[in-house]
PDB file of N, CA, C and O in Angstrom:
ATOM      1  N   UNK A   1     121.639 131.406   2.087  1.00  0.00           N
ATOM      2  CA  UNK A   1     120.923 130.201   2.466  1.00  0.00           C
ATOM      3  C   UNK A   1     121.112 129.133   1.392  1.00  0.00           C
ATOM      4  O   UNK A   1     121.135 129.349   0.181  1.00  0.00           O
ATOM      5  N   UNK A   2     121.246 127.946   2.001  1.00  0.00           N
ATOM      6  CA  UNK A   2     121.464 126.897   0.957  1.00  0.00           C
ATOM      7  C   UNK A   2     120.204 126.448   0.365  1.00  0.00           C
ATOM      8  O   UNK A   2     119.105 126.651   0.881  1.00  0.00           O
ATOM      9  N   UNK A   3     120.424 125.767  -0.854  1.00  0.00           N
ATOM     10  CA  UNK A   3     118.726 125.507  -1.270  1.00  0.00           C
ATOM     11  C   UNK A   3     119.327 123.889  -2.088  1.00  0.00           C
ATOM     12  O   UNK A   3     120.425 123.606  -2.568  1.00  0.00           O
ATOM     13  N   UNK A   4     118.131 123.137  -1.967  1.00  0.00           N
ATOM     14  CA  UNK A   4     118.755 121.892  -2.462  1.00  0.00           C
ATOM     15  C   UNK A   4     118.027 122.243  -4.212  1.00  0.00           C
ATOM     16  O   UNK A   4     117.166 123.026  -4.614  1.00  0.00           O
ATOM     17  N   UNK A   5     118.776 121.356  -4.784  1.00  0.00           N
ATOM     18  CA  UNK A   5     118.633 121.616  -6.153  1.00  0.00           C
ATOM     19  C   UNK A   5     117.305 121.091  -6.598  1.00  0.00           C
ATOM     20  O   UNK A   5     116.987 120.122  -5.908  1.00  0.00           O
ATOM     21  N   UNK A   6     116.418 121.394  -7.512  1.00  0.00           N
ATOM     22  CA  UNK A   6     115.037 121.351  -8.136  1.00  0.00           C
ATOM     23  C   UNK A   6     115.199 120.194  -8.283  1.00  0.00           C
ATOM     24  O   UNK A   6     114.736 119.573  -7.326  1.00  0.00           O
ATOM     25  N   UNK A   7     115.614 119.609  -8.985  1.00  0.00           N
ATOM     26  CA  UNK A   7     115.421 118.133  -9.279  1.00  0.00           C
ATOM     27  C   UNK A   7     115.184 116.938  -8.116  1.00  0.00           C
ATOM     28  O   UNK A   7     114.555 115.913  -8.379  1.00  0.00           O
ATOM     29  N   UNK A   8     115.636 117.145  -7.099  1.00  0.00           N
ATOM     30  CA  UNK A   8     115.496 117.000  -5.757  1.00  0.00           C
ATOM     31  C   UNK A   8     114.560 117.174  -4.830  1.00  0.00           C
ATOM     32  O   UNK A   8     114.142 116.367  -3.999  1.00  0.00           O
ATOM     33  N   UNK A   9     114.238 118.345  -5.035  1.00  0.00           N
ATOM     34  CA  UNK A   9     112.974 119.104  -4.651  1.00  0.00           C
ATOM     35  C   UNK A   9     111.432 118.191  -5.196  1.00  0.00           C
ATOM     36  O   UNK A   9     110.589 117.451  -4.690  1.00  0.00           O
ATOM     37  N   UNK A  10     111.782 118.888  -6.714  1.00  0.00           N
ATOM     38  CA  UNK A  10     110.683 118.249  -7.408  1.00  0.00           C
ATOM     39  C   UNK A  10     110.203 116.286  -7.025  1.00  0.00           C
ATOM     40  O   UNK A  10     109.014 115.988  -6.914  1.00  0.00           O
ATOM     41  N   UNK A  11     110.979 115.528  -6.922  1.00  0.00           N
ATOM     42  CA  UNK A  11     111.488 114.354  -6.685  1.00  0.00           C
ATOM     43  C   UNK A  11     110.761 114.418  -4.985  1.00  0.00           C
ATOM     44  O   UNK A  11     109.563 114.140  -4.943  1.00  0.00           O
ATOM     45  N   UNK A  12     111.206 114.644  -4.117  1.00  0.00           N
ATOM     46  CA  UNK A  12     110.710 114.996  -2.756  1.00  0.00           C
ATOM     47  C   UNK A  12     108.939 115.118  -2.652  1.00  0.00           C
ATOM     48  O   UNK A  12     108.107 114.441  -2.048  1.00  0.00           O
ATOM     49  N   UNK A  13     108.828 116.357  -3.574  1.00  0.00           N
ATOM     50  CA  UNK A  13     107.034 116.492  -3.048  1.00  0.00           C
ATOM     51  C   UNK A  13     106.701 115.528  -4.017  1.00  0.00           C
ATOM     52  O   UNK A  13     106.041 114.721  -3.362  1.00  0.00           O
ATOM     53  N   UNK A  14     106.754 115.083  -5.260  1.00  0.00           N
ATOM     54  CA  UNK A  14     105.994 113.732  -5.419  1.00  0.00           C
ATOM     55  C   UNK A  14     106.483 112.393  -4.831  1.00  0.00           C
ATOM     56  O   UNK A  14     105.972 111.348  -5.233  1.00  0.00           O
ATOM     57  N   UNK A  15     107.087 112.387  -4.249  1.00  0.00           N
ATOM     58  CA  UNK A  15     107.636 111.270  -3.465  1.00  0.00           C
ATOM     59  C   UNK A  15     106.120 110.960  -1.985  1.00  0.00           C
ATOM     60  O   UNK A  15     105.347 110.121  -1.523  1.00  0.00           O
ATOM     61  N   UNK A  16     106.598 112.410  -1.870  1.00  0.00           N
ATOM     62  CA  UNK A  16     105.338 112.444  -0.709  1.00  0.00           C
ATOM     63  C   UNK A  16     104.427 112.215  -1.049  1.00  0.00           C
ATOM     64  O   UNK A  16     103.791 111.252  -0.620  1.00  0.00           O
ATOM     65  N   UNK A  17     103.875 113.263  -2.240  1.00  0.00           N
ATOM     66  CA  UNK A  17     102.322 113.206  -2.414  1.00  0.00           C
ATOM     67  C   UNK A  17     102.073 111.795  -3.040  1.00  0.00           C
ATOM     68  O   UNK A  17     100.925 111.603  -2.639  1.00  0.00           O
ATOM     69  N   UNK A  18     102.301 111.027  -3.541  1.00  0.00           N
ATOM     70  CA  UNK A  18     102.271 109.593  -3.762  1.00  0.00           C
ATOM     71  C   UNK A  18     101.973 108.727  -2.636  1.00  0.00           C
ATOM     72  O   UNK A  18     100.970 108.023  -2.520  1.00  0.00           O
ATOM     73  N   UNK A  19     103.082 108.860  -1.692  1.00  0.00           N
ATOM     74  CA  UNK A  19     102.925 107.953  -0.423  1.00  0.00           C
ATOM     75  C   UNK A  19     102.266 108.830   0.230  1.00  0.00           C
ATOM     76  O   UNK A  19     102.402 108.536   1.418  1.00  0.00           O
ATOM     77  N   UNK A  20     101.490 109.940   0.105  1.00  0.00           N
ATOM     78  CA  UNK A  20     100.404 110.241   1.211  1.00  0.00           C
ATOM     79  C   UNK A  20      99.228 109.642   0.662  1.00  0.00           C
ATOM     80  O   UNK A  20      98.441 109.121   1.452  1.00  0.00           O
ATOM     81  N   UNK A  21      99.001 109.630  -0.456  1.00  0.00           N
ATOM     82  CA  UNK A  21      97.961 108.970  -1.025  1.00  0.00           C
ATOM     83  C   UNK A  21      97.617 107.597  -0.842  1.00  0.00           C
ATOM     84  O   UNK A  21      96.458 107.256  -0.603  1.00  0.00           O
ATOM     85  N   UNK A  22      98.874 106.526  -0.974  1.00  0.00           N
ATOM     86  CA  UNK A  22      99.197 104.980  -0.858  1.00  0.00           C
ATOM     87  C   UNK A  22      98.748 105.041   0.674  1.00  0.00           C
ATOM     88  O   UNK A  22      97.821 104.405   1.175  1.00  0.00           O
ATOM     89  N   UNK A  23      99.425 105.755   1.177  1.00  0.00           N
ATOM     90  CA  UNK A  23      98.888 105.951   3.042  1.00  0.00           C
ATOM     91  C   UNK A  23      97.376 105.868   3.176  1.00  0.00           C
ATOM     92  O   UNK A  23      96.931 104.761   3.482  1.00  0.00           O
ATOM     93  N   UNK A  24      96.190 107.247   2.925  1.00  0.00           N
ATOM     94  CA  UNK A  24      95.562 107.000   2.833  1.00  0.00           C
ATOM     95  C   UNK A  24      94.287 106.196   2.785  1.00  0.00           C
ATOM     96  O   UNK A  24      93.245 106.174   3.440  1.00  0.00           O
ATOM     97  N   UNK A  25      94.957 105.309   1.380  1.00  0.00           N
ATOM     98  CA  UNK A  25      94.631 104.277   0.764  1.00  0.00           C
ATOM     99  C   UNK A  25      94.131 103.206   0.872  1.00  0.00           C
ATOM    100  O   UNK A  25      92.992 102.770   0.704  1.00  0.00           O
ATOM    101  N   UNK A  26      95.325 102.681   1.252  1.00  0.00           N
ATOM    102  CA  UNK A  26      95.875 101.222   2.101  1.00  0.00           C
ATOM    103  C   UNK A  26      97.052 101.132   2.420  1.00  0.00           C
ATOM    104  O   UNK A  26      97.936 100.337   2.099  1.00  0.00           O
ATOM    105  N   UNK A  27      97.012 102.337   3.334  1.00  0.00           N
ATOM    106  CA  UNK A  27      99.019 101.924   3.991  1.00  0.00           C
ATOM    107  C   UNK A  27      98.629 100.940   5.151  1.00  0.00           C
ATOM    108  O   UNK A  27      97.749 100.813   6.002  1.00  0.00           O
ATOM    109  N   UNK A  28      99.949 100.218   4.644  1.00  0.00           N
ATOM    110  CA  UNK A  28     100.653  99.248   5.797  1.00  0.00           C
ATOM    111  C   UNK A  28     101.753  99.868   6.190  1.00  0.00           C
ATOM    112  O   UNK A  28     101.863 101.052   5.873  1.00  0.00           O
ATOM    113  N   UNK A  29     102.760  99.266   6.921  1.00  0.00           N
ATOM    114  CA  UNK A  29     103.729  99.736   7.841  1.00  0.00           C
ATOM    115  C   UNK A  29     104.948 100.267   6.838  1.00  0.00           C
ATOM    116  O   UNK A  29     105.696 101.244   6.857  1.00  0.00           O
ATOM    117  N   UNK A  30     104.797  99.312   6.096  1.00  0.00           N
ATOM    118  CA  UNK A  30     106.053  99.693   5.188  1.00  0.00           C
ATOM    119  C   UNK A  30     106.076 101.411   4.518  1.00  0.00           C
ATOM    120  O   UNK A  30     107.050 102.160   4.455  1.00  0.00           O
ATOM    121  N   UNK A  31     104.562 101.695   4.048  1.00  0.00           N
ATOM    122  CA  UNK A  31     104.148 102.190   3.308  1.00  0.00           C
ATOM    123  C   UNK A  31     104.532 104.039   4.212  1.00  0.00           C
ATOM    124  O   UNK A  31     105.210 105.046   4.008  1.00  0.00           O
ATOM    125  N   UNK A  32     103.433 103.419   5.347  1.00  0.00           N
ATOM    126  CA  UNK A  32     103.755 104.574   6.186  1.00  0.00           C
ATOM    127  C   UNK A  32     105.367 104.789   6.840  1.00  0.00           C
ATOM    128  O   UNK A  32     105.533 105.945   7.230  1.00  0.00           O
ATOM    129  N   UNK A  33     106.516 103.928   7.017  1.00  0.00           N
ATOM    130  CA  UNK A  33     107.757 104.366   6.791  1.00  0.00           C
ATOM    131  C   UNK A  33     108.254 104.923   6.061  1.00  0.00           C
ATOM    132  O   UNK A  33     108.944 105.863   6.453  1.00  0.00           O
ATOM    133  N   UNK A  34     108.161 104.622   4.527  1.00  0.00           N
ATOM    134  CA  UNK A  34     108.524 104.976   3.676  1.00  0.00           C
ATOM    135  C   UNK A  34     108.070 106.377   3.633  1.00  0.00           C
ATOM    136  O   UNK A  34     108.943 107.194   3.338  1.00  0.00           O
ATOM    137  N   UNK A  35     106.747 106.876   3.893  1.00  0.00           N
ATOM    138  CA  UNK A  35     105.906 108.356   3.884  1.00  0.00           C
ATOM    139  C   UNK A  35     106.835 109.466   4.636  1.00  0.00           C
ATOM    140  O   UNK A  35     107.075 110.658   4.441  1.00  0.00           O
ATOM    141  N   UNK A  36     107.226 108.520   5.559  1.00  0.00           N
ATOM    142  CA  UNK A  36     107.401 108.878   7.225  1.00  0.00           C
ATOM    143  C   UNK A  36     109.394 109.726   6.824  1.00  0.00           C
ATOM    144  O   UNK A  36     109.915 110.723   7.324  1.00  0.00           O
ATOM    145  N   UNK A  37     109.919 108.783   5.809  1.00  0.00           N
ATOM    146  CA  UNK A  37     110.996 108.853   5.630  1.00  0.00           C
ATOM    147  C   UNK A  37     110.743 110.265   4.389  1.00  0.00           C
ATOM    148  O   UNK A  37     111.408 111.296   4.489  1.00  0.00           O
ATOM    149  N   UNK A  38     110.179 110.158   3.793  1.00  0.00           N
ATOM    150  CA  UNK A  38     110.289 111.295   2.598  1.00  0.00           C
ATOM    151  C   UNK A  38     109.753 112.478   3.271  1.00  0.00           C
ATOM    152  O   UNK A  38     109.941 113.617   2.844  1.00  0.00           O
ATOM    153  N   UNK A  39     108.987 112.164   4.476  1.00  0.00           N
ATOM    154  CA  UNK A  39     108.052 113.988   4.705  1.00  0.00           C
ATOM    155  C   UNK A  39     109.357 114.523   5.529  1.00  0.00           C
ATOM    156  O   UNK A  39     109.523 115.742   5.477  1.00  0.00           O
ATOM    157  N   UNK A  40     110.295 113.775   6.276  1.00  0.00           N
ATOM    158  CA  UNK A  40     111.158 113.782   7.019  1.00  0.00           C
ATOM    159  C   UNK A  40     112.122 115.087   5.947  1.00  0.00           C
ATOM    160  O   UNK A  40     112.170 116.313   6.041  1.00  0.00           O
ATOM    161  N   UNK A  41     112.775 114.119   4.983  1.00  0.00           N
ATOM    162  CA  UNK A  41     113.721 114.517   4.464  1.00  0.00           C
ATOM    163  C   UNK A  41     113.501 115.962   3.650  1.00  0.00           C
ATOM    164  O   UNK A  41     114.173 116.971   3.865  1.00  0.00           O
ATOM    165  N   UNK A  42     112.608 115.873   2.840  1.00  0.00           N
ATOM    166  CA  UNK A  42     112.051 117.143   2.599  1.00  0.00           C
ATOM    167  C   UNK A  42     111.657 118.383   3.939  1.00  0.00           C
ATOM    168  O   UNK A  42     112.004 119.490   3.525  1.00  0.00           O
ATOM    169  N   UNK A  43     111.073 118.474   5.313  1.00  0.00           N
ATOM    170  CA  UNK A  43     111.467 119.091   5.971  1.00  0.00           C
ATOM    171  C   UNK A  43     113.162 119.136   5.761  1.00  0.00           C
ATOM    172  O   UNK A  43     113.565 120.022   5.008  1.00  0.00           O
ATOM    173  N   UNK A  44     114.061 118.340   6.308  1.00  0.00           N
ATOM    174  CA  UNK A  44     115.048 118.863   6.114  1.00  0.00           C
ATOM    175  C   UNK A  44     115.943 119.821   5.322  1.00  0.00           C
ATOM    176  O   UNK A  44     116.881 120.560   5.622  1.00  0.00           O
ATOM    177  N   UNK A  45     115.217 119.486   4.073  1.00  0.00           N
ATOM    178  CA  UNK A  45     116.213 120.004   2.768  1.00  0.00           C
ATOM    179  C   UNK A  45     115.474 121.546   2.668  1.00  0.00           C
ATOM    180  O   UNK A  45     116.004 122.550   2.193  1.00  0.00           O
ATOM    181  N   UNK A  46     113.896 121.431   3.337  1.00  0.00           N
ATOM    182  CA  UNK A  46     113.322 122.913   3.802  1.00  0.00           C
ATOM    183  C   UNK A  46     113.461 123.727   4.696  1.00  0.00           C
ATOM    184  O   UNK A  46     112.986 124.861   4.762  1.00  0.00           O
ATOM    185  N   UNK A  47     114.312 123.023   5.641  1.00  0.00           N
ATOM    186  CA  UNK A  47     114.856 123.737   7.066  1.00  0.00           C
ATOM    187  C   UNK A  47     113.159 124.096   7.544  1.00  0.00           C
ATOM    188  O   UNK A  47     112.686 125.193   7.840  1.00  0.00           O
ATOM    189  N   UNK A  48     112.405 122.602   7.489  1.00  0.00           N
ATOM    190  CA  UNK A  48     111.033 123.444   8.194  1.00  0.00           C
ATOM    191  C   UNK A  48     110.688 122.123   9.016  1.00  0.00           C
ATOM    192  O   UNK A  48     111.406 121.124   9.056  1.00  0.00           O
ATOM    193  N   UNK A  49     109.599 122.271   9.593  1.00  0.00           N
ATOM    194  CA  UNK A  49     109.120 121.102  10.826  1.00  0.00           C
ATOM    195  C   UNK A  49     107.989 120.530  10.307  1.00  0.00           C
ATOM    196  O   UNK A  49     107.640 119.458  10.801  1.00  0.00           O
ATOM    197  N   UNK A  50     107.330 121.011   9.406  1.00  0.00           N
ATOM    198  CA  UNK A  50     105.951 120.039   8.935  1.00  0.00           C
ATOM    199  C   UNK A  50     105.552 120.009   7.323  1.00  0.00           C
ATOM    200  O   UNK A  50     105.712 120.773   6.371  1.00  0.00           O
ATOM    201  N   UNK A  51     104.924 118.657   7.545  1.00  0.00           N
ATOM    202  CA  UNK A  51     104.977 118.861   6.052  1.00  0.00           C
ATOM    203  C   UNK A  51     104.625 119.222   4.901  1.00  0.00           C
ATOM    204  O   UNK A  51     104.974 118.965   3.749  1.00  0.00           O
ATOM    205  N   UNK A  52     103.738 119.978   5.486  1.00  0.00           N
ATOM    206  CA  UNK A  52     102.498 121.055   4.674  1.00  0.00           C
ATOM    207  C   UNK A  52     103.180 122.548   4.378  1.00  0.00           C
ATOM    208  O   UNK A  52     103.059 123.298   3.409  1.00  0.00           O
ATOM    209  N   UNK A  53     103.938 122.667   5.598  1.00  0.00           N
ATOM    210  CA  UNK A  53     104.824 123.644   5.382  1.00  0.00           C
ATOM    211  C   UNK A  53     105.999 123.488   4.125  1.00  0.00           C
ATOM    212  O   UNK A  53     106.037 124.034   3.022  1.00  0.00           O
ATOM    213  N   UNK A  54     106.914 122.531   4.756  1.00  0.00           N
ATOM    214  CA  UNK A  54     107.645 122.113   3.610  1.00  0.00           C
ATOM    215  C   UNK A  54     107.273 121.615   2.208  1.00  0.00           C
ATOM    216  O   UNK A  54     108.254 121.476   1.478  1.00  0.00           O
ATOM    217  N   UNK A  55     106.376 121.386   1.792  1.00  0.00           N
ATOM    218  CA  UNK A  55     105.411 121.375   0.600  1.00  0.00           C
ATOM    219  C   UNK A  55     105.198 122.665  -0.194  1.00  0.00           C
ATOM    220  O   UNK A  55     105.743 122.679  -1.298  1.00  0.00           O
ATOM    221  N   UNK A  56     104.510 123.744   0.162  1.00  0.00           N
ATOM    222  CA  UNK A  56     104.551 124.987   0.438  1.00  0.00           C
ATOM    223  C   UNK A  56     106.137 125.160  -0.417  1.00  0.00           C
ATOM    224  O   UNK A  56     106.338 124.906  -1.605  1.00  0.00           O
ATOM    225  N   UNK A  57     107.382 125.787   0.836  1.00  0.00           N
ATOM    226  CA  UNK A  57     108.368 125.918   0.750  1.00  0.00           C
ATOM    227  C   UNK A  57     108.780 125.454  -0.768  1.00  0.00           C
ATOM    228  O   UNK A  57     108.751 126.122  -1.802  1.00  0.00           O
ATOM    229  N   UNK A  58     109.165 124.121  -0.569  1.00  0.00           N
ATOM    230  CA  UNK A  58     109.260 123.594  -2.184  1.00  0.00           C
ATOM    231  C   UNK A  58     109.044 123.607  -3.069  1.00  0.00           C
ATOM    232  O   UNK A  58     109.795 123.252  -3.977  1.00  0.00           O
ATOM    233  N   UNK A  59     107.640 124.127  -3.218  1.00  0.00           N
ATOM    234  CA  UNK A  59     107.139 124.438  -4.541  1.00  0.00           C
ATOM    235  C   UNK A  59     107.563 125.960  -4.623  1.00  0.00           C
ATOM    236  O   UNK A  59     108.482 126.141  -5.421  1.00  0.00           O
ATOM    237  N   UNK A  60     107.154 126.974  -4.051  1.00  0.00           N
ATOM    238  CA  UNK A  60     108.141 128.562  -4.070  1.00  0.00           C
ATOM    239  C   UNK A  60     109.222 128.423  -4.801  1.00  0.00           C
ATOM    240  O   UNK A  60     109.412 128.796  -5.958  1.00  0.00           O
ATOM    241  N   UNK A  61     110.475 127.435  -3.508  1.00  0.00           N
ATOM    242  CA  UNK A  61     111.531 127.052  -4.547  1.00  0.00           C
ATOM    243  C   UNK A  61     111.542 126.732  -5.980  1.00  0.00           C
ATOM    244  O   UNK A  61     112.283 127.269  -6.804  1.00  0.00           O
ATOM    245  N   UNK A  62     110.707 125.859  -6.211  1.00  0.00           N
ATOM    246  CA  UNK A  62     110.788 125.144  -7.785  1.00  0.00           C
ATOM    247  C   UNK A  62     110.239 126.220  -8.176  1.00  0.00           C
ATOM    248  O   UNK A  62     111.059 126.712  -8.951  1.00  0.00           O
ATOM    249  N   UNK A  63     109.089 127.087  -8.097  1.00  0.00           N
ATOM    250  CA  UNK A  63     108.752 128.402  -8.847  1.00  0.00           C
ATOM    251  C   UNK A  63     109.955 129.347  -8.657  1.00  0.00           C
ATOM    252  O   UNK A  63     109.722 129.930  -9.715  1.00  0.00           O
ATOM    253  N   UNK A  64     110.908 129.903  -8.252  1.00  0.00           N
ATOM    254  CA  UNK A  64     111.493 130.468  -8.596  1.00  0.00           C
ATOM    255  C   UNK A  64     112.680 129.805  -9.207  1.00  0.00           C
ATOM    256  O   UNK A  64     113.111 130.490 -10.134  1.00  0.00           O
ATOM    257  N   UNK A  65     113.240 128.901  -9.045  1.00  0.00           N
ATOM    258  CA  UNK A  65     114.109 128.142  -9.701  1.00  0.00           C
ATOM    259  C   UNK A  65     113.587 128.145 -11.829  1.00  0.00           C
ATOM    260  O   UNK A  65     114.193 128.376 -12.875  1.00  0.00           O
ATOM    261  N   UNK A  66     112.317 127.783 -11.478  1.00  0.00           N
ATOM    262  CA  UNK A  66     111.775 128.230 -13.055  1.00  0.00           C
ATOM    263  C   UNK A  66     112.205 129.511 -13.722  1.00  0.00           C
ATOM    264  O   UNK A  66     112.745 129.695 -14.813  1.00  0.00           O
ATOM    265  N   UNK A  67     111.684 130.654 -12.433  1.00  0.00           N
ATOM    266  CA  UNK A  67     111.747 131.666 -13.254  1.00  0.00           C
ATOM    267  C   UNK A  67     113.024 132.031 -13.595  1.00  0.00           C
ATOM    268  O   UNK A  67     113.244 132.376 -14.756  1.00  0.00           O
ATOM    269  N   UNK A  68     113.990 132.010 -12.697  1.00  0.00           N
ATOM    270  CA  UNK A  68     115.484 131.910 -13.058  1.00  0.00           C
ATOM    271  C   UNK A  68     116.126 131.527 -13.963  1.00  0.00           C
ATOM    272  O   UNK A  68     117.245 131.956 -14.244  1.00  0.00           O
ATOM    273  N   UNK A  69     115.232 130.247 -14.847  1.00  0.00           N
ATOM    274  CA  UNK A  69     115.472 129.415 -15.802  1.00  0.00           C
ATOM    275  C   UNK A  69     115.389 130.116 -16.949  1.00  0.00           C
ATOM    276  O   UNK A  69     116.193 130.479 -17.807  1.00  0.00           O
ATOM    277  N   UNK A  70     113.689 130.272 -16.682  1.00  0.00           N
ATOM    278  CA  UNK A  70     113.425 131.062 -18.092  1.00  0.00           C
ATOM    279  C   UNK A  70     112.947 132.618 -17.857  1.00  0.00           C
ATOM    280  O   UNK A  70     111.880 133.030 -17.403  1.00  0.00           O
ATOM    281  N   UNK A  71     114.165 133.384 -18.346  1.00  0.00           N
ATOM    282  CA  UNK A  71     113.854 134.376 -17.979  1.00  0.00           C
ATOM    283  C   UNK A  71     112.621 135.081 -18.986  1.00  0.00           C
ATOM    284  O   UNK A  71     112.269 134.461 -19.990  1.00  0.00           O
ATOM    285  N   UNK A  72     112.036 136.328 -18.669  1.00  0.00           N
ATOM    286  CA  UNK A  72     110.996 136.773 -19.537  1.00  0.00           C
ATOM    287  C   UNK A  72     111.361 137.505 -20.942  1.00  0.00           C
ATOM    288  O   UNK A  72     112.137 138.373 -21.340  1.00  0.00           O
ATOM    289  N   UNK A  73     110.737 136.977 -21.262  1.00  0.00           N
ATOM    290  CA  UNK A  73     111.615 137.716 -22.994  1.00  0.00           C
ATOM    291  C   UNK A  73     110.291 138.760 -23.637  1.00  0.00           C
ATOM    292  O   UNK A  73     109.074 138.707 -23.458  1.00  0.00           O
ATOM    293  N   UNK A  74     111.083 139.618 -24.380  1.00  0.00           N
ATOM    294  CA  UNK A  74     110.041 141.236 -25.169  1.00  0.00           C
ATOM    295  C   UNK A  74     110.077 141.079 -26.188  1.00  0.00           C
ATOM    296  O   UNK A  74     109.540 141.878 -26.955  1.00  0.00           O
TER     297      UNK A  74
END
């Protein structure tokens, strides 16, 4: 399975969680496109349909992408 790279990832859910917040907030149209465009793309790069799901998903990813990183040392 392909996995998009962490930096990407990471980049994606605060992309969202930002503009879900601005949404919230005081979204205007722009605001909620822009939301509309990042929850989008992140499903994609999660191969999932929503964006709570793909949120979820992404962070797993970035947690194991960590641990991969740093492995555990004795």
């Amino acid at each position: 399975m392909l996995r998009a790279h962490p930096s990407l990832l990471r980049e994606l859910v605060e992309r969202c969680e930002t503009l879900r917040r601005r949404v919230a907030s005081r979204g205007n149209a722009e605001t909620w496109r822009q939301f509309q465009d990042a929850s989008y793309t992140l499903c994609v790069v999660t191969g999932t349909r929503q964006l709570d799901t793909a949120l979820y998903v992404a962070r797993q990813q970035l947690a194991d992408a960590m641990r991969r990183e740093q492995p555990l040392r004795h």
